CSV table of C-alpha atoms and ligand atoms in Angstrom, one decimal:
chain,number,residue,atom,x,y,z
A,1,MET,CA,27.5,3.9,-10.8
A,2,ARG,CA,27.5,0.1,-11.3
A,3,THR,CA,26.2,-0.6,-7.8
A,4,ILE,CA,23.4,1.4,-6.7
A,5,ILE,CA,24.1,2.2,-3.1
A,6,GLU,CA,21.9,3.1,-0.2
A,7,PRO,CA,21.7,6.9,-0.5
A,8,PHE,CA,22.1,7.4,3.3
A,9,LYS,CA,24.4,6.7,6.2
A,10,ILE,CA,23.1,5.0,9.4
A,11,LYS,CA,23.2,7.2,12.5
A,12,SER,CA,21.1,5.2,14.9
A,13,ILE,CA,20.4,1.5,14.9
A,14,GLU,CA,17.8,-0.8,16.4
A,15,PRO,CA,18.9,-4.4,17.3
A,16,ILE,CA,17.4,-7.5,15.7
A,17,HIS,CA,16.5,-10.2,18.2
A,18,PHE,CA,17.5,-13.6,17.0
A,19,ASN,CA,15.5,-16.7,17.7
A,20,THR,CA,15.6,-20.3,16.6
A,21,ARG,CA,13.4,-22.3,14.2
A,22,GLU,CA,12.0,-24.3,17.3
A,23,GLN,CA,11.1,-21.1,19.0
A,24,ARG,CA,9.4,-19.7,15.9
A,25,LEU,CA,7.3,-22.9,15.4
A,26,LYS,CA,5.9,-22.2,18.9
A,27,ILE,CA,5.5,-18.5,18.4
A,28,LEU,CA,3.5,-19.0,15.2
A,29,SER,CA,1.3,-21.6,16.7
A,30,ASP,CA,0.7,-19.3,19.7
A,31,ALA,CA,-0.2,-16.5,17.2
A,32,PHE,CA,-2.8,-18.9,15.5
A,33,TYR,CA,-0.9,-18.9,12.3
A,34,ASN,CA,-1.6,-15.2,11.8
A,35,PRO,CA,1.6,-13.1,11.4
A,36,PHE,CA,-0.3,-10.0,12.6
A,37,LEU,CA,-0.6,-11.6,16.0
A,38,ILE,CA,3.2,-12.1,16.4
A,39,ARG,CA,5.1,-9.7,18.6
A,40,SER,CA,7.5,-7.7,16.5
A,41,ASP,CA,10.4,-8.6,18.9
A,42,ASP,CA,10.0,-12.1,17.6
A,43,VAL,CA,10.5,-11.1,14.0
A,44,LEU,CA,14.0,-11.0,12.4
A,45,ILE,CA,13.1,-9.1,9.2
A,46,ASP,CA,9.8,-7.4,9.3
A,47,LEU,CA,8.2,-7.1,5.9
A,48,LEU,CA,4.6,-7.0,7.1
A,49,THR,CA,4.2,-3.5,5.8
A,50,ASP,CA,6.0,-0.5,4.4
A,51,SER,CA,3.4,1.6,6.3
A,52,GLY,CA,4.7,3.8,9.2
A,53,THR,CA,7.9,1.7,9.3
A,54,SER,CA,10.2,4.0,7.4
A,55,ALA,CA,13.4,5.3,8.9
A,56,MET,CA,13.0,9.0,9.3
A,57,SER,CA,15.9,11.3,8.2
A,58,SER,CA,17.9,13.5,10.6
A,59,ASN,CA,16.1,16.4,9.0
A,60,GLN,CA,12.8,14.9,9.9
A,61,TRP,CA,13.8,14.3,13.5
A,62,ALA,CA,15.0,17.9,13.7
A,63,GLY,CA,11.5,18.8,12.4
A,64,ILE,CA,10.0,16.7,15.2
A,65,MET,CA,11.8,19.0,17.7
A,66,ARG,CA,10.5,22.1,15.8
A,67,GLY,CA,6.9,20.9,15.8
A,68,ASP,CA,4.6,23.6,17.3
A,69,GLU,CA,1.9,22.0,19.4
A,70,SER,CA,-0.5,24.9,19.4
A,71,TYR,CA,-4.1,23.8,19.2
A,72,ALA,CA,-5.1,26.3,16.5
A,73,GLY,CA,-3.0,27.9,13.7
A,74,SER,CA,0.3,26.1,14.3
A,75,PRO,CA,3.1,27.1,12.0
A,76,SER,CA,3.8,23.4,11.6
A,77,PHE,CA,0.3,23.1,9.9
A,78,PHE,CA,1.2,25.8,7.4
A,79,ARG,CA,4.5,24.1,6.5
A,80,PHE,CA,2.5,20.8,6.1
A,81,LYS,CA,-0.1,22.5,4.0
A,82,ASP,CA,2.5,24.2,1.7
A,83,ALA,CA,4.3,20.9,1.2
A,84,VAL,CA,1.0,19.1,0.2
A,85,GLN,CA,-0.1,22.0,-2.0
A,86,ASP,CA,3.4,22.1,-3.7
A,87,ILE,CA,2.8,18.6,-5.0
A,88,THR,CA,-0.9,18.3,-5.4
A,89,GLY,CA,-1.8,21.9,-6.4
A,90,MET,CA,-5.0,21.4,-4.3
A,91,PRO,CA,-6.1,24.4,-2.2
A,92,ASP,CA,-7.9,22.5,0.6
A,93,VAL,CA,-5.6,20.3,2.7
A,94,ILE,CA,-7.0,18.4,5.7
A,95,PRO,CA,-4.7,16.5,8.1
A,96,THR,CA,-5.9,13.2,9.4
A,97,HIS,CA,-4.2,10.6,11.7
A,98,GLN,CA,-3.7,8.2,8.8
A,99,GLY,CA,-5.0,7.3,5.4
A,100,ARG,CA,-8.1,5.4,6.5
A,101,ALA,CA,-9.2,8.3,8.6
A,102,ALA,CA,-9.2,10.4,5.4
A,103,GLU,CA,-11.2,7.7,3.7
A,104,LYS,CA,-13.7,7.4,6.6
A,105,ILE,CA,-14.5,11.1,6.3
A,106,LEU,CA,-14.7,11.1,2.6
A,107,PHE,CA,-16.9,8.0,2.2
A,108,SER,CA,-19.1,9.0,5.1
A,109,ILE,CA,-20.0,12.1,3.0
A,110,MET,CA,-20.1,10.5,-0.5
A,111,GLY,CA,-21.1,6.9,0.3
A,112,GLY,CA,-24.4,5.3,1.1
A,113,SER,CA,-26.4,2.3,-0.2
A,114,GLY,CA,-27.0,2.0,-3.9
A,115,LYS,CA,-23.8,3.8,-4.8
A,116,TYR,CA,-20.8,2.4,-6.5
A,117,PHE,CA,-17.1,3.6,-6.1
A,118,VAL,CA,-15.1,2.5,-9.1
A,119,SER,CA,-11.3,2.0,-9.0
A,120,ASN,CA,-8.4,0.2,-10.5
A,121,THR,CA,-8.1,-1.6,-7.2
A,122,LEU,CA,-9.4,-0.5,-3.8
A,123,PHE,CA,-7.1,-1.1,-0.9
A,124,ASP,CA,-8.6,-3.2,1.9
A,125,THR,CA,-9.3,-0.2,4.3
A,126,THR,CA,-10.6,1.9,1.4
A,127,ARG,CA,-13.0,-0.9,0.4
A,128,ALA,CA,-14.1,-1.5,4.0
A,129,ASN,CA,-14.7,2.2,4.5
A,130,ILE,CA,-16.9,2.3,1.3
A,131,GLU,CA,-18.8,-0.8,2.2
A,132,PHE,CA,-19.3,0.4,5.8
A,133,THR,CA,-21.6,3.1,4.4
A,134,GLY,CA,-23.6,0.5,2.4
A,135,ALA,CA,-22.1,1.4,-0.9
A,136,GLU,CA,-20.2,-1.0,-3.1
A,137,GLY,CA,-16.5,-0.9,-4.2
A,138,ILE,CA,-15.8,-2.0,-7.8
A,139,ASP,CA,-12.4,-3.0,-9.0
A,140,LEU,CA,-11.8,-2.5,-12.8
A,141,LEU,CA,-8.2,-3.6,-13.2
A,142,CYS,CA,-6.6,-3.9,-16.6
A,143,ASP,CA,-6.2,-7.5,-17.9
A,144,GLU,CA,-2.4,-7.4,-17.5
A,145,GLY,CA,-2.7,-6.8,-13.8
A,146,LYS,CA,-4.5,-10.1,-13.3
A,147,HIS,CA,-1.7,-12.3,-14.4
A,148,PRO,CA,1.2,-12.2,-11.8
A,149,SER,CA,3.9,-13.8,-14.0
A,150,ILE,CA,3.3,-11.9,-17.2
A,151,PRO,CA,5.4,-8.7,-17.2
A,152,ALA,CA,4.0,-5.4,-18.4
A,153,PRO,CA,5.1,-1.9,-17.6
A,154,PHE,CA,1.8,-0.5,-16.1
A,155,LYS,CA,-0.1,-3.4,-14.5
A,156,GLY,CA,-1.9,-1.1,-12.2
A,157,ASN,CA,-3.9,0.6,-15.0
A,158,MET,CA,-7.6,0.9,-14.9
A,159,ASP,CA,-9.6,-1.0,-17.6
A,160,VAL,CA,-11.0,2.1,-19.3
A,161,PRO,CA,-13.5,0.2,-21.6
A,162,ALA,CA,-14.8,-1.7,-18.5
A,163,LEU,CA,-15.2,1.6,-16.7
A,164,LYS,CA,-17.2,3.0,-19.6
A,165,ARG,CA,-19.4,-0.2,-19.7
A,166,PHE,CA,-19.9,0.0,-15.9
A,167,ILE,CA,-21.0,3.7,-16.1
A,168,GLU,CA,-23.4,2.8,-18.8
A,169,GLU,CA,-24.8,-0.1,-16.9
A,170,LYS,CA,-25.2,1.6,-13.4
A,171,GLY,CA,-25.6,5.2,-14.5
A,172,ALA,CA,-23.2,7.9,-13.6
A,173,ALA,CA,-25.6,9.4,-11.0
A,174,ASN,CA,-25.0,6.3,-8.9
A,175,ILE,CA,-21.2,6.6,-9.1
A,176,PRO,CA,-20.0,9.4,-6.7
A,177,LEU,CA,-16.4,8.9,-7.2
A,178,CYS,CA,-13.7,7.2,-9.3
A,179,ILE,CA,-10.5,6.3,-7.3
A,180,ILE,CA,-7.1,5.5,-8.9
A,181,THR,CA,-4.7,3.9,-6.4
A,182,ILE,CA,-1.1,4.7,-7.1
A,183,THR,CA,0.7,2.4,-7.0
A,184,ASN,CA,-1.7,-0.4,-6.9
A,185,ASN,CA,-1.0,-2.0,-3.5
A,186,SER,CA,-3.3,-4.9,-3.6
A,187,GLY,CA,-2.5,-5.6,-7.2
A,188,GLY,CA,1.3,-6.0,-6.7
A,189,GLY,CA,2.5,-2.4,-6.1
A,190,GLN,CA,2.2,-2.0,-9.8
A,191,PRO,CA,2.2,1.5,-11.3
A,192,VAL,CA,-0.5,3.3,-13.3
A,193,SER,CA,0.6,5.2,-16.5
A,194,MET,CA,0.0,8.9,-17.1
A,195,LYS,CA,-1.8,7.9,-20.3
A,196,ASN,CA,-4.2,5.8,-18.3
A,197,ILE,CA,-4.8,8.5,-15.7
A,198,LYS,CA,-5.6,11.0,-18.5
A,199,GLU,CA,-8.0,8.5,-20.1
A,200,VAL,CA,-9.8,7.8,-16.9
A,201,ARG,CA,-9.9,11.7,-16.3
A,202,GLN,CA,-11.6,12.1,-19.7
A,203,VAL,CA,-14.2,9.5,-19.0
A,204,CYS,CA,-14.9,11.0,-15.6
A,205,THR,CA,-15.2,14.4,-17.1
A,206,ASP,CA,-17.6,13.1,-19.8
A,207,HIS,CA,-19.9,11.7,-17.1
A,208,HIS,CA,-19.4,14.4,-14.4
A,209,ILE,CA,-17.8,11.9,-12.0
A,210,PRO,CA,-15.1,13.3,-9.7
A,211,LEU,CA,-11.7,11.6,-9.8
A,212,PHE,CA,-9.6,11.1,-6.6
A,213,ILE,CA,-6.2,9.6,-6.3
A,214,ASP,CA,-5.3,7.2,-3.4
A,215,ALA,CA,-1.9,8.8,-3.3
A,216,CYS,CA,0.0,6.7,-0.7
A,217,ARG,CA,2.9,5.8,-3.1
A,218,PHE,CA,2.7,8.7,-5.6
A,219,ALA,CA,6.4,9.2,-5.8
A,220,GLU,CA,7.2,5.5,-6.6
A,221,ASN,CA,4.5,5.7,-9.2
A,222,SER,CA,5.9,8.9,-10.6
A,223,TYR,CA,9.4,7.3,-10.8
A,224,PHE,CA,8.0,4.4,-12.8
A,225,ILE,CA,6.4,6.8,-15.2
A,226,LYS,CA,9.8,8.5,-15.6
A,227,ILE,CA,11.6,5.4,-16.4
A,228,ARG,CA,8.9,3.4,-18.3
A,229,GLU,CA,6.6,5.9,-20.1
A,230,GLU,CA,7.5,7.6,-23.3
A,231,GLY,CA,8.1,11.3,-23.0
A,232,TYR,CA,8.9,11.5,-19.3
A,233,ALA,CA,12.5,10.5,-19.1
A,234,SER,CA,13.8,14.1,-18.9
A,235,LYS,CA,11.1,15.3,-16.5
A,236,LEU,CA,11.7,15.6,-12.8
A,237,VAL,CA,9.7,13.2,-10.6
A,238,LYS,CA,8.2,16.1,-8.8
A,239,GLU,CA,6.9,17.5,-12.1
A,240,ILE,CA,5.5,14.1,-12.9
A,241,ALA,CA,3.7,13.9,-9.6
A,242,GLN,CA,2.3,17.5,-10.1
A,243,GLU,CA,1.0,16.4,-13.5
A,244,ILE,CA,-0.7,13.3,-12.0
A,245,PHE,CA,-2.5,15.4,-9.4
A,246,SER,CA,-3.5,18.1,-12.0
A,247,TYR,CA,-5.9,15.5,-13.5
A,248,ALA,CA,-7.6,14.8,-10.1
A,249,ASP,CA,-10.3,16.5,-8.1
A,250,GLY,CA,-8.9,15.4,-4.9
A,251,CYS,CA,-6.8,12.8,-3.1
A,252,THR,CA,-6.5,10.7,0.1
A,253,MET,CA,-3.0,9.9,1.3
A,254,SER,CA,-1.5,7.8,4.0
A,255,ALA,CA,1.7,9.7,4.9
A,256,LYS,CA,3.0,6.5,6.4
A,257,LYS,CA,4.2,5.5,3.0
A,258,ASP,CA,5.7,8.1,0.6
A,259,ALA,CA,6.1,10.7,3.2
A,260,PHE,CA,8.4,8.5,5.4
A,261,ALA,CA,6.2,9.5,8.5
A,262,ASN,CA,5.5,7.0,11.3
A,263,ILE,CA,1.9,8.3,11.4
A,264,GLY,CA,-0.3,10.6,9.4
A,265,GLY,CA,-2.4,11.2,6.4
A,266,PHE,CA,-4.4,13.8,4.6
A,267,LEU,CA,-7.3,14.7,2.3
A,268,ALA,CA,-6.7,17.3,-0.3
A,269,MET,CA,-9.2,18.6,-2.9
A,270,HIS,CA,-10.3,21.4,-5.2
A,271,SER,CA,-13.9,21.7,-4.0
A,272,GLY,CA,-14.2,24.1,-1.1
A,273,ALA,CA,-17.7,23.0,-0.4
A,274,LEU,CA,-16.7,19.3,-0.1
A,275,ALA,CA,-13.8,20.4,2.0
A,276,GLN,CA,-16.0,22.2,4.3
A,277,GLU,CA,-18.2,19.1,4.8
A,278,CYS,CA,-15.0,17.1,5.4
A,279,ARG,CA,-13.8,19.5,8.0
A,280,ASN,CA,-17.2,19.3,9.8
A,281,LEU,CA,-16.6,15.6,10.3
A,282,LEU,CA,-12.9,16.1,11.0
A,283,VAL,CA,-13.7,18.3,14.0
A,284,ILE,CA,-15.9,15.6,15.6
A,285,THR,CA,-13.7,12.6,14.8
A,286,GLU,CA,-10.1,13.8,14.4
A,287,GLY,CA,-9.5,17.3,15.7
A,288,PHE,CA,-9.3,20.9,14.8
A,289,PRO,CA,-8.7,21.6,11.1
A,290,THR,CA,-5.1,22.8,11.7
A,291,TYR,CA,-4.0,19.6,13.3
A,292,GLY,CA,-6.5,16.9,12.3
A,293,GLY,CA,-5.5,13.8,14.2
A,294,LEU,CA,-1.9,14.8,14.4
A,295,ALA,CA,0.6,16.4,16.7
A,296,GLY,CA,2.4,19.4,15.3
A,297,ARG,CA,5.7,17.4,15.2
A,298,ASP,CA,4.0,14.8,12.9
A,299,LEU,CA,2.9,17.5,10.6
A,300,GLU,CA,6.6,18.7,10.4
A,301,ALA,CA,7.8,15.2,9.7
A,302,ILE,CA,5.3,14.8,6.8
A,303,ALA,CA,6.2,18.1,5.3
A,304,ILE,CA,9.8,17.3,5.2
A,305,GLY,CA,9.2,13.7,4.1
A,306,LEU,CA,7.2,15.0,1.1
A,307,THR,CA,10.2,16.9,-0.1
A,308,GLU,CA,12.6,14.0,0.5
A,309,VAL,CA,10.6,11.4,-1.3
A,310,VAL,CA,10.9,13.0,-4.7
A,311,ASP,CA,14.7,12.9,-4.6
A,312,GLU,CA,15.6,10.8,-7.6
A,313,ASN,CA,18.7,9.1,-6.0
A,314,TYR,CA,16.5,7.8,-3.3
A,315,LEU,CA,13.8,6.6,-5.8
A,316,GLN,CA,16.4,5.0,-8.0
A,317,TYR,CA,17.8,3.0,-4.9
A,318,ARG,CA,14.2,2.3,-3.7
A,319,ILE,CA,12.9,0.8,-6.9
A,320,ARG,CA,16.2,-1.0,-7.6
A,321,SER,CA,16.2,-2.7,-4.3
A,322,ILE,CA,12.8,-4.2,-4.9
A,323,GLU,CA,13.8,-5.3,-8.4
A,324,TYR,CA,17.0,-6.8,-7.0
A,325,LEU,CA,15.1,-9.1,-4.6
A,326,THR,CA,12.6,-9.9,-7.4
A,327,ASN,CA,15.3,-10.8,-9.9
A,328,LYS,CA,17.0,-13.1,-7.4
A,329,LEU,CA,13.7,-15.0,-6.8
A,330,VAL,CA,13.0,-15.1,-10.6
A,331,ASP,CA,16.4,-16.6,-11.2
A,332,ALA,CA,15.7,-19.3,-8.7
A,333,GLY,CA,12.4,-20.2,-10.3
A,334,VAL,CA,10.2,-18.8,-7.5
A,335,PRO,CA,6.8,-17.6,-8.8
A,336,VAL,CA,6.7,-13.8,-8.2
A,337,MET,CA,4.6,-11.0,-9.5
A,338,GLN,CA,6.6,-9.4,-12.5
A,339,PRO,CA,7.9,-7.0,-13.1
A,340,ALA,CA,8.9,-5.8,-9.6
A,341,GLY,CA,6.5,-3.4,-8.0
A,342,GLY,CA,7.4,-0.1,-6.2
A,343,HIS,CA,7.3,-1.1,-2.5
A,344,ALA,CA,7.1,-4.9,-2.2
A,345,VAL,CA,7.8,-8.2,-3.7
A,346,TYR,CA,4.7,-10.3,-4.2
A,347,LEU,CA,5.0,-14.1,-4.1
A,348,ASP,CA,2.4,-15.8,-6.2
A,349,ALA,CA,1.2,-18.3,-3.6
A,350,LYS,CA,-1.2,-20.2,-6.0
A,351,ASN,CA,1.8,-21.3,-8.1
A,352,PHE,CA,4.2,-21.5,-5.1
A,353,LEU,CA,1.9,-24.0,-3.4
A,354,PRO,CA,-0.2,-25.5,-6.1
A,355,HIS,CA,-1.1,-28.5,-3.8
A,356,VAL,CA,-2.9,-26.1,-1.3
A,357,PRO,CA,-6.4,-25.3,-2.5
A,358,VAL,CA,-7.6,-21.6,-2.2
A,359,ASP,CA,-10.0,-22.5,0.6
A,360,GLN,CA,-7.0,-23.6,2.7
A,361,TYR,CA,-5.4,-20.1,2.2
A,362,PRO,CA,-2.1,-20.9,0.4
A,363,GLY,CA,-0.9,-17.3,0.9
A,364,GLN,CA,-1.3,-17.5,4.7
A,365,ALA,CA,0.3,-20.9,4.7
A,366,LEU,CA,3.3,-19.5,2.8
A,367,ALA,CA,3.6,-16.5,5.1
A,368,GLY,CA,3.7,-18.9,8.0
A,369,ALA,CA,6.5,-21.0,6.4
A,370,LEU,CA,8.7,-17.9,5.8
A,371,TYR,CA,8.3,-17.0,9.4
A,372,ILE,CA,9.3,-20.5,10.6
A,373,GLU,CA,12.2,-20.8,8.2
A,374,GLY,CA,13.8,-17.5,8.8
A,375,GLY,CA,11.8,-15.1,11.0
A,376,VAL,CA,10.7,-13.2,7.9
A,377,ARG,CA,7.2,-11.7,8.4
A,378,GLY,CA,5.1,-10.9,5.3
A,379,VAL,CA,1.3,-10.6,4.7
A,380,GLU,CA,-1.2,-12.6,2.8
A,381,ILE,CA,-3.0,-10.6,0.1
A,382,GLY,CA,-5.5,-13.2,-1.1
A,383,SER,CA,-8.6,-15.0,0.0
A,384,LEU,CA,-8.0,-14.4,3.7
A,385,MET,CA,-7.9,-10.6,3.1
A,386,PHE,CA,-10.4,-10.4,0.3
A,387,GLY,CA,-12.4,-13.6,0.2
A,388,LYS,CA,-16.1,-13.5,0.9
A,389,TYR,CA,-18.7,-16.2,1.6
A,390,ASP,CA,-21.7,-17.0,-0.6
A,391,ASP,CA,-25.1,-17.9,0.7
A,392,LYS,CA,-24.1,-21.4,1.6
A,393,HIS,CA,-20.9,-20.2,3.4
A,394,ASN,CA,-18.6,-21.4,0.6
A,395,LEU,CA,-15.5,-19.2,0.1
A,396,VAL,CA,-15.7,-16.9,-2.9
A,397,PRO,CA,-11.9,-16.6,-3.4
A,398,ALA,CA,-9.9,-13.4,-4.2
A,399,ALA,CA,-8.7,-13.1,-7.8
A,400,LEU,CA,-5.0,-13.5,-6.7
A,401,GLU,CA,-3.4,-15.4,-3.8
A,402,LEU,CA,-0.3,-13.4,-3.0
A,403,VAL,CA,2.2,-12.9,-0.1
A,404,ARG,CA,3.4,-9.4,0.1
A,405,LEU,CA,6.9,-8.8,1.4
A,406,ALA,CA,6.8,-5.0,1.8
A,407,ILE,CA,10.1,-3.3,2.2
A,408,PRO,CA,10.2,-0.5,4.8
A,409,ARG,CA,11.8,2.7,3.4
A,410,ARG,CA,15.5,3.2,4.3
A,411,VAL,CA,15.4,0.5,6.9
A,412,TYR,CA,17.1,-2.7,5.6
A,413,THR,CA,20.5,-3.0,3.8
A,414,GLN,CA,21.4,-5.2,0.9
A,415,SER,CA,22.6,-8.1,3.1
A,416,HIS,CA,19.2,-8.1,4.8
A,417,ILE,CA,17.6,-8.4,1.4
A,418,ASP,CA,20.1,-11.2,0.4
A,419,TYR,CA,19.1,-13.1,3.6
A,420,VAL,CA,15.3,-12.7,2.8
A,421,ALA,CA,16.0,-14.2,-0.8
A,422,GLU,CA,17.9,-17.1,0.8
A,423,ILE,CA,15.0,-17.9,3.1
A,424,ILE,CA,12.3,-17.7,0.3
A,425,ILE,CA,14.4,-20.0,-1.9
A,426,ASP,CA,14.9,-22.5,0.9
A,427,VAL,CA,11.1,-22.5,1.6
A,428,PHE,CA,10.5,-22.9,-2.2
A,429,ASN,CA,12.8,-25.9,-2.3
A,430,ASP,CA,10.9,-27.5,0.5
A,431,ARG,CA,7.4,-26.3,-0.6
A,432,HIS,CA,5.8,-29.7,-0.7
A,433,SER,CA,6.0,-30.0,3.0
A,434,ILE,CA,3.7,-27.0,3.6
A,435,ASN,CA,0.1,-27.6,4.4
A,436,GLY,CA,-3.0,-25.4,4.2
A,437,LEU,CA,-4.9,-23.7,7.0
A,438,LYS,CA,-8.5,-23.4,8.2
A,439,ILE,CA,-10.1,-20.4,9.9
A,440,ILE,CA,-11.2,-21.1,13.5
A,441,GLU,CA,-12.2,-17.5,14.4
A,442,GLU,CA,-12.8,-14.4,12.3
A,443,SER,CA,-14.4,-10.9,12.5
A,444,PRO,CA,-16.8,-9.7,9.9
A,445,ILE,CA,-14.7,-6.7,8.7
A,446,LEU,CA,-11.0,-6.8,7.8
A,447,ARG,CA,-10.8,-10.3,9.2
A,448,HIS,CA,-7.1,-10.8,8.2
A,449,PHE,CA,-5.9,-8.6,10.9
A,450,THR,CA,-7.2,-10.7,13.8
A,451,ALA,CA,-8.4,-14.1,12.3
A,452,LYS,CA,-7.2,-17.2,14.1
A,453,LEU,CA,-6.2,-20.2,12.0
A,454,ALA,CA,-5.1,-23.8,12.5
A,455,PRO,CA,-3.3,-26.3,10.3
A,456,MET,CA,-5.4,-28.6,8.3
B,501,LIG,C1,-3.2,2.0,-1.2
B,501,LIG,C2,-3.5,2.3,0.2
B,501,LIG,N1,-4.6,3.1,0.5
B,501,LIG,C3,-4.9,3.3,1.8
B,501,LIG,C4,-4.2,2.8,2.8
B,501,LIG,C5,-4.5,3.1,4.3
B,501,LIG,O1,-3.7,4.0,4.9
B,501,LIG,P1,-3.4,3.9,6.5
B,501,LIG,O2,-2.8,2.6,6.8
B,501,LIG,O3,-2.5,5.0,6.8
B,501,LIG,O4,-4.8,4.0,7.2
B,501,LIG,C6,-3.1,2.0,2.6
B,501,LIG,C7,-2.3,1.4,3.7
B,501,LIG,O5,-1.6,0.4,3.6
B,501,LIG,C8,-2.8,1.7,1.2
B,501,LIG,O6,-1.7,0.9,0.9
């Protein structure tokens, strides 16, 4: 096949509501320059997130009808549990209403002040749930991952020597958990190699630190291993995923990503004792252990999604469509994270807008410009999301200033993607007209969701 085609036909459509540049200028200003505060009807191409935005298959919709809503012991739960176990090999499976609910339960049990959770890169909700317990989240990303424009096959890898040094410095007893995020969402959707996972496993074993996988995009990561890592080309993606999970003690998962579900998540693990503690919390926060925070129909959709996502025709199309957009931008000289990640294109806002200083949030300014130009909604992953203040209220910026354009699964066609490329290139050609922003209102936790900003 010379052209990799979308591996599906469209049965049901949702209209896009068109608006004008003038209207979008007002909409963005009314939304205080925060794309999260724009109504989705006012967005033409919504690349805010790939989370919960997938198009479900006809099979998943059939599963929705089959969903059994019994409070206890629903057959939908057992189908869900079998699907999770088939991939993870983990005996205890705990459904939650989404990924962060799984995180909240896990870290409420394992967290606490004086403790450190080490990771390649913690996602924002993961970090927030860790810090909410008084513990600290530590990102130990490999050096290649810190340079957006330098291509490398596994830029999501953890820095293993840094992990060893950190354990020596703080003591293994103060590190309740190591978490590998696959793919590394905050670091550009970049994959982690099997070699790196095995090395981290060894370090964890040597120091008796459990290893969990943040598994939201396990299938995309597995596909990257298949095409990029020696020795995996002839393996099935599902076998690669099973190997990844075989090195872990447990996992958290947002089923809103690689399970094509609109809602859902889970915790899975080998330790029955830890699972029991998790279930105790589940019952008071989410629900009975055979539904967690979900309806039976959601459990069905996830179970089916987990079997569909390891389809290699799908994954080839998925990874190729991200690469297609990335390549178009690279050819036009637009600074983007390279190589293409698994679920999103990441614009390097620091190099896109070198005239906007980090304390004027170049990523947020760029996200606003893309909306005004073409109604394309993306999200800043930079100092608005991850910046902190020092004692004197000066911004301690994030390592990278990125704009993430996350591609919902099975939703947009190639012409949508061509349109997005055109808009980005138009904005790039007119980049000198874009000004920075200042924050006028913010909340202490996960401020990027609700912050209000104004032009400088
Ligand atoms: C890597 C990663 N971990 C955890 C989460 C949290 O999942 P949820 O949005 O379902 O709470 C996300 C969501 O985007 C994510 O990308």
